[in-house]
PDB file of C-alpha atoms in Angstrom:
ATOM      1  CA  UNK A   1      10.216  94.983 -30.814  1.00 51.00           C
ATOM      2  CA  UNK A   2      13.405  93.436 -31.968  1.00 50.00           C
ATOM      3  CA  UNK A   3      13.100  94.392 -35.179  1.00 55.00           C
ATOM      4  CA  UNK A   4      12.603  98.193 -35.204  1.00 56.00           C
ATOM      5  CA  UNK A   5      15.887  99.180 -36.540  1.00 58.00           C
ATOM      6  CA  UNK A   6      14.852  96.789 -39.776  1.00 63.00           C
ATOM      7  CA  UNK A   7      13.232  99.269 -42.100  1.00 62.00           C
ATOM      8  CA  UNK A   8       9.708  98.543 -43.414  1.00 66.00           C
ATOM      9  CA  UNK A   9       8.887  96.030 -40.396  1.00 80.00           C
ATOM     10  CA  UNK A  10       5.691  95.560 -39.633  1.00 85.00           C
ATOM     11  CA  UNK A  11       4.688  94.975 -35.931  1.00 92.00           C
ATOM     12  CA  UNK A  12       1.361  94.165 -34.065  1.00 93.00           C
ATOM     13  CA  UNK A  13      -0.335  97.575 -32.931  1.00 95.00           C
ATOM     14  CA  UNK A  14      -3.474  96.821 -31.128  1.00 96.00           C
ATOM     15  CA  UNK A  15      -4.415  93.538 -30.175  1.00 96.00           C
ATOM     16  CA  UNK A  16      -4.788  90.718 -32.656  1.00 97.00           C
ATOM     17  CA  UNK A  17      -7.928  89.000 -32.106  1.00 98.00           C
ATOM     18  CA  UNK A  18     -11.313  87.410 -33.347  1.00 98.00           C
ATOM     19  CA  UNK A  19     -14.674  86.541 -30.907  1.00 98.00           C
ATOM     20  CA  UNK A  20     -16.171  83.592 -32.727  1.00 98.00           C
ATOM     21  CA  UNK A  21     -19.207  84.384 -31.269  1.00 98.00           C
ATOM     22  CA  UNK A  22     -19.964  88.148 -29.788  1.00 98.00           C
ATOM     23  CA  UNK A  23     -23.645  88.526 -28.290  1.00 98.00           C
ATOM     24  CA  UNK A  24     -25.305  91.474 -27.748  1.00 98.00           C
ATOM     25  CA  UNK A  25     -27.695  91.425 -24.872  1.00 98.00           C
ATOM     26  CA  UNK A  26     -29.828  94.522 -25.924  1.00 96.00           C
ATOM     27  CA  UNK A  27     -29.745  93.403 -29.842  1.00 95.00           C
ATOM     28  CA  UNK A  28     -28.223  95.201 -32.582  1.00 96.00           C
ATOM     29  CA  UNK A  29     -30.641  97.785 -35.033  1.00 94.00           C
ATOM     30  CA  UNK A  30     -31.001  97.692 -38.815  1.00 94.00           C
ATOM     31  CA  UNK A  31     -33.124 100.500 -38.922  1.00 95.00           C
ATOM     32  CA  UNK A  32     -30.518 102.733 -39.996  1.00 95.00           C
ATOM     33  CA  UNK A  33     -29.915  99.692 -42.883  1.00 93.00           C
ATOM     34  CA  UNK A  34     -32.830  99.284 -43.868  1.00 93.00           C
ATOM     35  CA  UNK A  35     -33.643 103.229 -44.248  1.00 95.00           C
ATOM     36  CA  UNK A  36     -30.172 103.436 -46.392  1.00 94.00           C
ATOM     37  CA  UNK A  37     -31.102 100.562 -48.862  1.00 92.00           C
ATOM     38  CA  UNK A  38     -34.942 101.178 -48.685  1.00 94.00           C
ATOM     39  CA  UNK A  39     -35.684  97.427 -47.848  1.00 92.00           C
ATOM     40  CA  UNK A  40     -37.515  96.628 -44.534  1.00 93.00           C
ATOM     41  CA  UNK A  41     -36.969  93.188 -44.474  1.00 90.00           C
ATOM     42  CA  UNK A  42     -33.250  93.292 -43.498  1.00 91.00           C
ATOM     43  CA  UNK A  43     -32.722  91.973 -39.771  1.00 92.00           C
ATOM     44  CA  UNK A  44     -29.427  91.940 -38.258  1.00 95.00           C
ATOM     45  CA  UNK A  45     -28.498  89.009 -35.390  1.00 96.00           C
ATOM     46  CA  UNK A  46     -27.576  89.435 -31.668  1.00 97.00           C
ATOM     47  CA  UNK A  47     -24.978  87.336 -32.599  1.00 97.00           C
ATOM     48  CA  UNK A  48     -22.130  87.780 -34.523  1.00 97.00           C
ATOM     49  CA  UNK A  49     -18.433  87.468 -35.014  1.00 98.00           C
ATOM     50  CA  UNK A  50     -15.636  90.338 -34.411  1.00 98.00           C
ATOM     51  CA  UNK A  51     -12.367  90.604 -35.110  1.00 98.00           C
ATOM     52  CA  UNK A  52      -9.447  93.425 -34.880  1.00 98.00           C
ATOM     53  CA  UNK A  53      -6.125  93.669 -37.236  1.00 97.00           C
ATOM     54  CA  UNK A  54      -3.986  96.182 -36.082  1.00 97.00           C
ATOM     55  CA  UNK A  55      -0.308  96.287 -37.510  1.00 96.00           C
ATOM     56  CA  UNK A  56       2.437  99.171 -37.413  1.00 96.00           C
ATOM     57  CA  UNK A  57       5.570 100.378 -38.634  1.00 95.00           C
ATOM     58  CA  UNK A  58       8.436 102.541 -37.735  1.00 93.00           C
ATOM     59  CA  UNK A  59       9.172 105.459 -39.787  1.00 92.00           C
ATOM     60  CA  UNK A  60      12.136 106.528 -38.079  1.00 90.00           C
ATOM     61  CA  UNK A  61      13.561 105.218 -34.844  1.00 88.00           C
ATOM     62  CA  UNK A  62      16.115 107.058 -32.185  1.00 85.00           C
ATOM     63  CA  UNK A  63      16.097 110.595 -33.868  1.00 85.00           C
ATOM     64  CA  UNK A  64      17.900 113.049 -31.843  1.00 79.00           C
ATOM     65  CA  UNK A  65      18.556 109.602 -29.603  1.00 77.00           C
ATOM     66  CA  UNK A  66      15.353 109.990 -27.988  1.00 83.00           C
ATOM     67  CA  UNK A  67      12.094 109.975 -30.624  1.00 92.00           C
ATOM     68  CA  UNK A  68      10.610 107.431 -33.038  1.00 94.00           C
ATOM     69  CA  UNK A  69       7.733 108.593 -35.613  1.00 95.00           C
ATOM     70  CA  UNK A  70       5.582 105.338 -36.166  1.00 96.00           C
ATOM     71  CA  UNK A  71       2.566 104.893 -38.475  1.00 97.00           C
ATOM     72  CA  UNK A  72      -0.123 102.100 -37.532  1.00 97.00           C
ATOM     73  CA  UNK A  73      -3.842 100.843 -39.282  1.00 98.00           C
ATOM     74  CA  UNK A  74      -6.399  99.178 -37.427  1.00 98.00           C
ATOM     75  CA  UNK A  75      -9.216  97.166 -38.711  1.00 98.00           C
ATOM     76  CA  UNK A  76     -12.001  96.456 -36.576  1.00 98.00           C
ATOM     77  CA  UNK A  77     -14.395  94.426 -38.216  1.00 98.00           C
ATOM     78  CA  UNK A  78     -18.275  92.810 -37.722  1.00 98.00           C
ATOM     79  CA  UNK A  79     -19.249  90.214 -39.169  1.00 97.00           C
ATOM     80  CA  UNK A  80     -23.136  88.773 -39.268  1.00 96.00           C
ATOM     81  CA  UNK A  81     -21.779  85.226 -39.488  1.00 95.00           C
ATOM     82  CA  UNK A  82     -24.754  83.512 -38.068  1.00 95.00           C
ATOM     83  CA  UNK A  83     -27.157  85.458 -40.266  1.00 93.00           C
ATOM     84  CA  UNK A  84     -29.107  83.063 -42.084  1.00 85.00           C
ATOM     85  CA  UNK A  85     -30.053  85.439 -44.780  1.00 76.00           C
ATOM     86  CA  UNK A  86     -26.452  86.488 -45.598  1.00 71.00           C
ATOM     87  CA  UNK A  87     -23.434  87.069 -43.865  1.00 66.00           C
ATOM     88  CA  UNK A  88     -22.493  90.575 -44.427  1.00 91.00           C
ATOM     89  CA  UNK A  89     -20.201  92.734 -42.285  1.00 94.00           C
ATOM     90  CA  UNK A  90     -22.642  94.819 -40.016  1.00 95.00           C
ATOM     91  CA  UNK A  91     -19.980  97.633 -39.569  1.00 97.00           C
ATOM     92  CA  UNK A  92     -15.946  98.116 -39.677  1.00 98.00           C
ATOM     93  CA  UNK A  93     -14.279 100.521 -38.782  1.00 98.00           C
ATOM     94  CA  UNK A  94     -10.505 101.947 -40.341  1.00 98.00           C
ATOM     95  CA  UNK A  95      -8.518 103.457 -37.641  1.00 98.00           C
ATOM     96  CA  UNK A  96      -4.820 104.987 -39.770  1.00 98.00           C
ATOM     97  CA  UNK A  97      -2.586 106.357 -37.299  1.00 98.00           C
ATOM     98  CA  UNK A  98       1.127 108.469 -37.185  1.00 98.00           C
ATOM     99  CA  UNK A  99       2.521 109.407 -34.004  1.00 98.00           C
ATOM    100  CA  UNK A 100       5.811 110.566 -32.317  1.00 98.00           C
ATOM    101  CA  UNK A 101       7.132 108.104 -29.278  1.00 96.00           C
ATOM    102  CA  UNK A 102       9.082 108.843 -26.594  1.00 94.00           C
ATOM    103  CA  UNK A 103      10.934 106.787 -24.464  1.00 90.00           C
ATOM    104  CA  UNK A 104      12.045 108.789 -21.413  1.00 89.00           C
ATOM    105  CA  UNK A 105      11.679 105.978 -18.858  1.00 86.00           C
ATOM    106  CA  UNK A 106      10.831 108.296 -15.774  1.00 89.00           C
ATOM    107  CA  UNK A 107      10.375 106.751 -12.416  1.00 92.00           C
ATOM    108  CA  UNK A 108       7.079 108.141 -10.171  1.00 86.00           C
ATOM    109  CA  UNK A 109       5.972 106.716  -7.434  1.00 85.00           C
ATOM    110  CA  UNK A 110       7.339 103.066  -8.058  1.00 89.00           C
ATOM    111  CA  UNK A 111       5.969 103.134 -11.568  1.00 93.00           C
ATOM    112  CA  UNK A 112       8.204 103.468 -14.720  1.00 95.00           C
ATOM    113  CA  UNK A 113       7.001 105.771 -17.967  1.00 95.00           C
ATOM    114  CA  UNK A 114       8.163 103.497 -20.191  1.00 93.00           C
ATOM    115  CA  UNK A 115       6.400 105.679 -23.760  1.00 94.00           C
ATOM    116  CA  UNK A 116       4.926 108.622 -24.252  1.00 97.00           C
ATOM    117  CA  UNK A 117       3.160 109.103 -27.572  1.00 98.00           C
ATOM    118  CA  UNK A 118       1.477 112.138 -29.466  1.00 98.00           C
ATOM    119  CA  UNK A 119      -0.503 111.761 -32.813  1.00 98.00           C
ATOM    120  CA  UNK A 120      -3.213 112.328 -34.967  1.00 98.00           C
ATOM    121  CA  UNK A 121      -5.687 109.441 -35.509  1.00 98.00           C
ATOM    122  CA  UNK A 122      -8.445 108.916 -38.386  1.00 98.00           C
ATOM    123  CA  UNK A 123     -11.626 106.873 -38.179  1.00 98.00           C
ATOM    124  CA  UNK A 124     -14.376 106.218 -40.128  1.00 98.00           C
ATOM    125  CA  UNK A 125     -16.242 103.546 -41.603  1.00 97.00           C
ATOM    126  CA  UNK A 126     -15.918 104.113 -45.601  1.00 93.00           C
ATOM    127  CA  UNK A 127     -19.722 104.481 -45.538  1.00 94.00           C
ATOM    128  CA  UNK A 128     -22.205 106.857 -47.492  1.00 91.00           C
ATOM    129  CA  UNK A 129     -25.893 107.984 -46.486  1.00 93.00           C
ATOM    130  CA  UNK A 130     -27.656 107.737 -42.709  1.00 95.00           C
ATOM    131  CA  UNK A 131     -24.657 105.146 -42.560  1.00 96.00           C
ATOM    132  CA  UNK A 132     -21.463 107.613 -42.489  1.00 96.00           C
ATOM    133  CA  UNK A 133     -19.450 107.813 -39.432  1.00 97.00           C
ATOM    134  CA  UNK A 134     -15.962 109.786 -38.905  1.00 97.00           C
ATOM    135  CA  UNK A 135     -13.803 111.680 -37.189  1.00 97.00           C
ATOM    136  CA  UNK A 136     -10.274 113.227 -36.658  1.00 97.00           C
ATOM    137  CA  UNK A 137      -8.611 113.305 -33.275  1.00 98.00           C
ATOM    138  CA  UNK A 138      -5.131 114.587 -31.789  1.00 98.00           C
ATOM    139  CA  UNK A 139      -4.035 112.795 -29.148  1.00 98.00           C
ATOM    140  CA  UNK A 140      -1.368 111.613 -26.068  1.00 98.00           C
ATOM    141  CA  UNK A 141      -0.996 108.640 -24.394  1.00 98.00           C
ATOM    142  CA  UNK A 142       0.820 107.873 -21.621  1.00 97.00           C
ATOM    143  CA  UNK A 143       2.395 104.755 -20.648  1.00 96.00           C
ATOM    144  CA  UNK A 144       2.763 103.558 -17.248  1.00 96.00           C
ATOM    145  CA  UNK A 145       4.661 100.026 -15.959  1.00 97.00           C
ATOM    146  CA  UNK A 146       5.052  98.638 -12.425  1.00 96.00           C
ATOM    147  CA  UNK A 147       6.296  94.927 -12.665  1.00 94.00           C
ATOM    148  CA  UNK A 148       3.450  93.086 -14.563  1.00 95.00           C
ATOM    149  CA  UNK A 149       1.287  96.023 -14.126  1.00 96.00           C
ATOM    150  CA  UNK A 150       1.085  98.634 -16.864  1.00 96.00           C
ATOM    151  CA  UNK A 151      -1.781 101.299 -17.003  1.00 97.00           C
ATOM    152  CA  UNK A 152      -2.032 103.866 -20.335  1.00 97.00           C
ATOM    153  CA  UNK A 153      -3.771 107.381 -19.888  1.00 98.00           C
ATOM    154  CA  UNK A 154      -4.861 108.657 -23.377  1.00 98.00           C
ATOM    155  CA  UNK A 155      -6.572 112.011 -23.491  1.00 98.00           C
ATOM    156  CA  UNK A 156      -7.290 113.367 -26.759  1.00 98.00           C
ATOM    157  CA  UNK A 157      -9.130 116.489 -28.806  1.00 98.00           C
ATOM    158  CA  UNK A 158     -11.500 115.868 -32.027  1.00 98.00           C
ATOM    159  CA  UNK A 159     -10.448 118.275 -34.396  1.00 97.00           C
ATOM    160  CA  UNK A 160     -13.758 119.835 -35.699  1.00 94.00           C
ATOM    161  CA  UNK A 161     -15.245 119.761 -38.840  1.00 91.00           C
ATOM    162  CA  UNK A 162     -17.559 121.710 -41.308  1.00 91.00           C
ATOM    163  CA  UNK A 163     -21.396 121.379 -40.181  1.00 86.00           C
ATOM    164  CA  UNK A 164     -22.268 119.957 -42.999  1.00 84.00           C
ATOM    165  CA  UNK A 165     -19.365 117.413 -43.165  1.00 85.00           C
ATOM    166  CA  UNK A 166     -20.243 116.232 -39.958  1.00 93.00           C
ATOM    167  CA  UNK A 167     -21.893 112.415 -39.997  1.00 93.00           C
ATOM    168  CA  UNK A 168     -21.591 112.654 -36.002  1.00 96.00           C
ATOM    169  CA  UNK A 169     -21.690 115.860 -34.416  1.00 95.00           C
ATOM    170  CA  UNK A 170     -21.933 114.932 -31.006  1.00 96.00           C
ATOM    171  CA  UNK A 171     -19.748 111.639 -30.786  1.00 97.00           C
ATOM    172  CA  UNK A 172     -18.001 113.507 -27.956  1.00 97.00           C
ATOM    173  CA  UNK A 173     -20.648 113.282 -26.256  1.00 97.00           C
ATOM    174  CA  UNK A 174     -20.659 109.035 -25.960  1.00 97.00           C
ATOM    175  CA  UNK A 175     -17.164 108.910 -26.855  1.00 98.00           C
ATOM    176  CA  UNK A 176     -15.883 111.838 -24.234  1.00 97.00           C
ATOM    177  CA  UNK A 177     -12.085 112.862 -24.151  1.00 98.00           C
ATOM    178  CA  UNK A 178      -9.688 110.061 -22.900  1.00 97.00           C
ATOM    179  CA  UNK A 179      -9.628 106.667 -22.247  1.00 98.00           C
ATOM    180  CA  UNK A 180      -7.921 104.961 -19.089  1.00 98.00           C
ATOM    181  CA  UNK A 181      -6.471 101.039 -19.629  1.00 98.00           C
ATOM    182  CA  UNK A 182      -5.159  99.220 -16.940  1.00 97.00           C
ATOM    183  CA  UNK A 183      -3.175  95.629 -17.770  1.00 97.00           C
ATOM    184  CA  UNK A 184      -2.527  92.660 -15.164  1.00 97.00           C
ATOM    185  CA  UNK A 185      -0.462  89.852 -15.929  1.00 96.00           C
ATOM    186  CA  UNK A 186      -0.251  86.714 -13.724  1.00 95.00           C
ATOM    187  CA  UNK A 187       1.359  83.910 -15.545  1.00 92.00           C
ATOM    188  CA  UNK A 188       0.227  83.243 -18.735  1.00 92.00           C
ATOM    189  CA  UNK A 189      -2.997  84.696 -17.984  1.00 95.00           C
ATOM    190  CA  UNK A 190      -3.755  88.781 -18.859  1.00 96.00           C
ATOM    191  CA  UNK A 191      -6.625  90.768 -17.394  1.00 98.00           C
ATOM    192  CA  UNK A 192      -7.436  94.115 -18.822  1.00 98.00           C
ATOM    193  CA  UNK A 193      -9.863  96.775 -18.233  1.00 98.00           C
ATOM    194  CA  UNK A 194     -10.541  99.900 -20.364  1.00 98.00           C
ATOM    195  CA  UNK A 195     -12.900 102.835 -19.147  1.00 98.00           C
ATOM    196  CA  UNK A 196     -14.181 105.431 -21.231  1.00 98.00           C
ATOM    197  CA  UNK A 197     -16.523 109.131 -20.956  1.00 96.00           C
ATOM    198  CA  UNK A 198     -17.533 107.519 -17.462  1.00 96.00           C
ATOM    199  CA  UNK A 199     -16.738 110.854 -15.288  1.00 93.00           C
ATOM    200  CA  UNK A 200     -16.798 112.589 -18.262  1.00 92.00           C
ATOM    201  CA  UNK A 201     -20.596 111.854 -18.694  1.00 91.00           C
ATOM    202  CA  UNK A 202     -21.729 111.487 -15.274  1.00 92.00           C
ATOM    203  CA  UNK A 203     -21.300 107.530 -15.739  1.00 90.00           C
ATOM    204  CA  UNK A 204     -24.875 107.657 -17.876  1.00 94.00           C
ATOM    205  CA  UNK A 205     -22.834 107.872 -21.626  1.00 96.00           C
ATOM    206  CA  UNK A 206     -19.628 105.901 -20.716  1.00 97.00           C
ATOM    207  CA  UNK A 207     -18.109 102.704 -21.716  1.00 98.00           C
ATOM    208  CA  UNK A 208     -16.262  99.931 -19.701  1.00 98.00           C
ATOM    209  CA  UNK A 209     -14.970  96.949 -21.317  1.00 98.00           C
ATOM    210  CA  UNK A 210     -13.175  93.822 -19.328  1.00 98.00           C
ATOM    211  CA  UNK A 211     -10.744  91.226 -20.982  1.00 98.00           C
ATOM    212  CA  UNK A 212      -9.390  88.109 -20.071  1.00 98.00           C
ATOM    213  CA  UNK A 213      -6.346  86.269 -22.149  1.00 97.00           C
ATOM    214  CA  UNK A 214      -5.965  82.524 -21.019  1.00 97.00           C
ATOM    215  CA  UNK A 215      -4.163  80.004 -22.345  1.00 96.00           C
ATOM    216  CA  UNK A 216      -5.376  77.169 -24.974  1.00 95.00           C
ATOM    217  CA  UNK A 217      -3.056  74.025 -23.255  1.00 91.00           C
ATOM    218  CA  UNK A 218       0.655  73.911 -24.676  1.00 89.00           C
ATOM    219  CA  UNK A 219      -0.417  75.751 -27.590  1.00 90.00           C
ATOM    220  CA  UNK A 220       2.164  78.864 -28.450  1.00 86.00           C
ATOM    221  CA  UNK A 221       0.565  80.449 -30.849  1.00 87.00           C
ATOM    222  CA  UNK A 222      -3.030  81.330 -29.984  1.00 94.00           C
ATOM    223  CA  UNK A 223      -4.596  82.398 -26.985  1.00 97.00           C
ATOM    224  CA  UNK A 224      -7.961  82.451 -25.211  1.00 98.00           C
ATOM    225  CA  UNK A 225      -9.887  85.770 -25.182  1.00 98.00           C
ATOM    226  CA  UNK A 226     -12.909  86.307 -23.271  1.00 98.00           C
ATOM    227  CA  UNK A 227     -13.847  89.833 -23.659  1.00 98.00           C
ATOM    228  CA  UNK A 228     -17.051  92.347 -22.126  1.00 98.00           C
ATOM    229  CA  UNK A 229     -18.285  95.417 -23.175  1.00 98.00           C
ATOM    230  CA  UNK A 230     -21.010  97.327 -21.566  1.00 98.00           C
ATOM    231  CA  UNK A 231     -21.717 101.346 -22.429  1.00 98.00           C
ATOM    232  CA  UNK A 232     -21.526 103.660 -25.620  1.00 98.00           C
ATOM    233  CA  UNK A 233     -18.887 103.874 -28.619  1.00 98.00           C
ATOM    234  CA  UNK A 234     -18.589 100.194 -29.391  1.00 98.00           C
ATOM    235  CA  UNK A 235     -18.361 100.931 -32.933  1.00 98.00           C
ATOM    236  CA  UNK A 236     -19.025 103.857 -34.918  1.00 98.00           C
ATOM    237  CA  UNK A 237     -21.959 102.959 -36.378  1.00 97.00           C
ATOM    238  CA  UNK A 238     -23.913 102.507 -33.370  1.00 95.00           C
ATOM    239  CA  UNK A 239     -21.537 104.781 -31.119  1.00 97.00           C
ATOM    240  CA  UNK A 240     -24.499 106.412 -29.630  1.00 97.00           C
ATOM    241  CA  UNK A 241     -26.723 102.830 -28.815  1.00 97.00           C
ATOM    242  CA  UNK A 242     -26.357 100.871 -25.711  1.00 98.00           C
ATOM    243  CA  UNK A 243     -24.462  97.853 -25.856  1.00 98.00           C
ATOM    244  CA  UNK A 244     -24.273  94.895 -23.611  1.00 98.00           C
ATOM    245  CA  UNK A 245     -22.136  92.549 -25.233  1.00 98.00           C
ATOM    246  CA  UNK A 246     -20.000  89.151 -24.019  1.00 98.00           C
ATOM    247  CA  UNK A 247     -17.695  87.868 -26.580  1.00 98.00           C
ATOM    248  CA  UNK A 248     -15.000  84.412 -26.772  1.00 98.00           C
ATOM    249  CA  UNK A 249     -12.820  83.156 -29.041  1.00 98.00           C
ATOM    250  CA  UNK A 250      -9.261  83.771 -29.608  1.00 98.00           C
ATOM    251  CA  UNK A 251      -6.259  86.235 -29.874  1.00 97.00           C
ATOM    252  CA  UNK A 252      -2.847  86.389 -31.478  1.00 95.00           C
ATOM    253  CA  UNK A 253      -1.312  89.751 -30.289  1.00 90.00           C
ATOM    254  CA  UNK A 254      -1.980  91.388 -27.000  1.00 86.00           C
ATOM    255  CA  UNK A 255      -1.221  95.225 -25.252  1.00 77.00           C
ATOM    256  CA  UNK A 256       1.396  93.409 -23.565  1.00 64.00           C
TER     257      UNK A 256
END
């Protein structure tokens, strides 16, 4: 963050990352592709590669000594790579972002609040037909730190749309309210865990996804990345399918 006070800097957002290889236990559909383009003989693989870029920039930084306005975009991208047929992207999804930061640094209970954030959020995946997926969220997040502990709390509220503008009318439903992330770091090594609509849903439409950074030798540049996901919301496209999926490969920026 040592460049914040540079105007037009852009900064990692969201991890950096790409699984070489992603597999999805319970398979991936293309019936929804093959009803858009009206050809039943496209299959989509188990297999496949993901990646996120996620980059952001400060708008303004200590107004009134205390607030910073910040704008971010997040690509998360996947990518049929081991289709044989082609190797189209299955699904990605745009995430633009502006939110206000503050910084108030609060002490509770042996834990610092090192940010608190409020914003609006956009996502969708530039799709037309059975395909289309969006929505439009305010949110918080709140930022917790404890030595090399951090945990973020971000509730938020879908702002609604028209009934006939709606691609996904009950995403709430699989995607619930908040999100909870919780971040361990032990030498070079980060664990992370993220869970999602679990209470929310009764734990039968949640999400929980598990993350391990490691390091690649003496190598500064590029890290490990192991990362699970088991639940609802993966992406948007099949935000309301069951996913059990174990990826690996490797990852540039991190939460941390």
């Amino acid at each position: 963050e040592k460049h914040v006070l540079e105007p037009f800097t852009l900064m990692a957002h969201k991890p950096n990352y790409m699984l070489i290889a992603a597999y999805n236990a319970y398979g991936y559909s293309a019936d929804l592709f093959q009803e858009q383009f009206n050809d039943p003989s496209i299959q989509v693989d188990d297999t496949e590669a993901q990646f996120q870029l996620s980059v952001k920039v400060p708008l303004a930084v200590n107004l009134f000594d205390t607030v910073d306005l910040y704008a971010a975009y997040t690509n998360r991208s996947f990518w049929q790579l081991y289709n044989d047929n082609s190797a189209p992207f299955r699904e990605t999804n745009h995430e633009p972002e502006g939110w206000v930061q503050f910084n108030p640094k609060w002490d509770f209970f042996g834990f610092t609040n090192a940010a608190n954030m409020f914003g609006i959020v956009h996502q969708s995946n530039g799709r037309g037909g059975v395909l289309s997926r969006s929505w439009n969220r305010l949110y918080a997040n709140f930022i917790m730190e404890r030595g090399n502990f951090a945990l973020s709390f971000k509730p938020w509220y879908r702002l609604p749309e028209d009934d006939e503008d709606d691609d996904n009318p009950d995403i709430t439903d699989y995607l619930g309210h908040y999100e909870i992330r919780g971040f361990y770091k032990w030498r070079e090594h980060v664990f992370s865990a993220m869970s999602r609509n679990n209470l929310e849903s009764g734990f039968s439409n949640g999400a929980v996804e598990l993350g391990w950074i490691f390091p690649i030798g003496n190598y500064p540049y590029l890290k490990g990345y192991i990362q699970y996901f088991t639940g609802y919301g993966e992406s948007l496209i099949d935000y309301d399918r069951y996913v059990n999926r174990i990826g690996i490969g490797v990852i540039l920026t991190d939460w941390l």
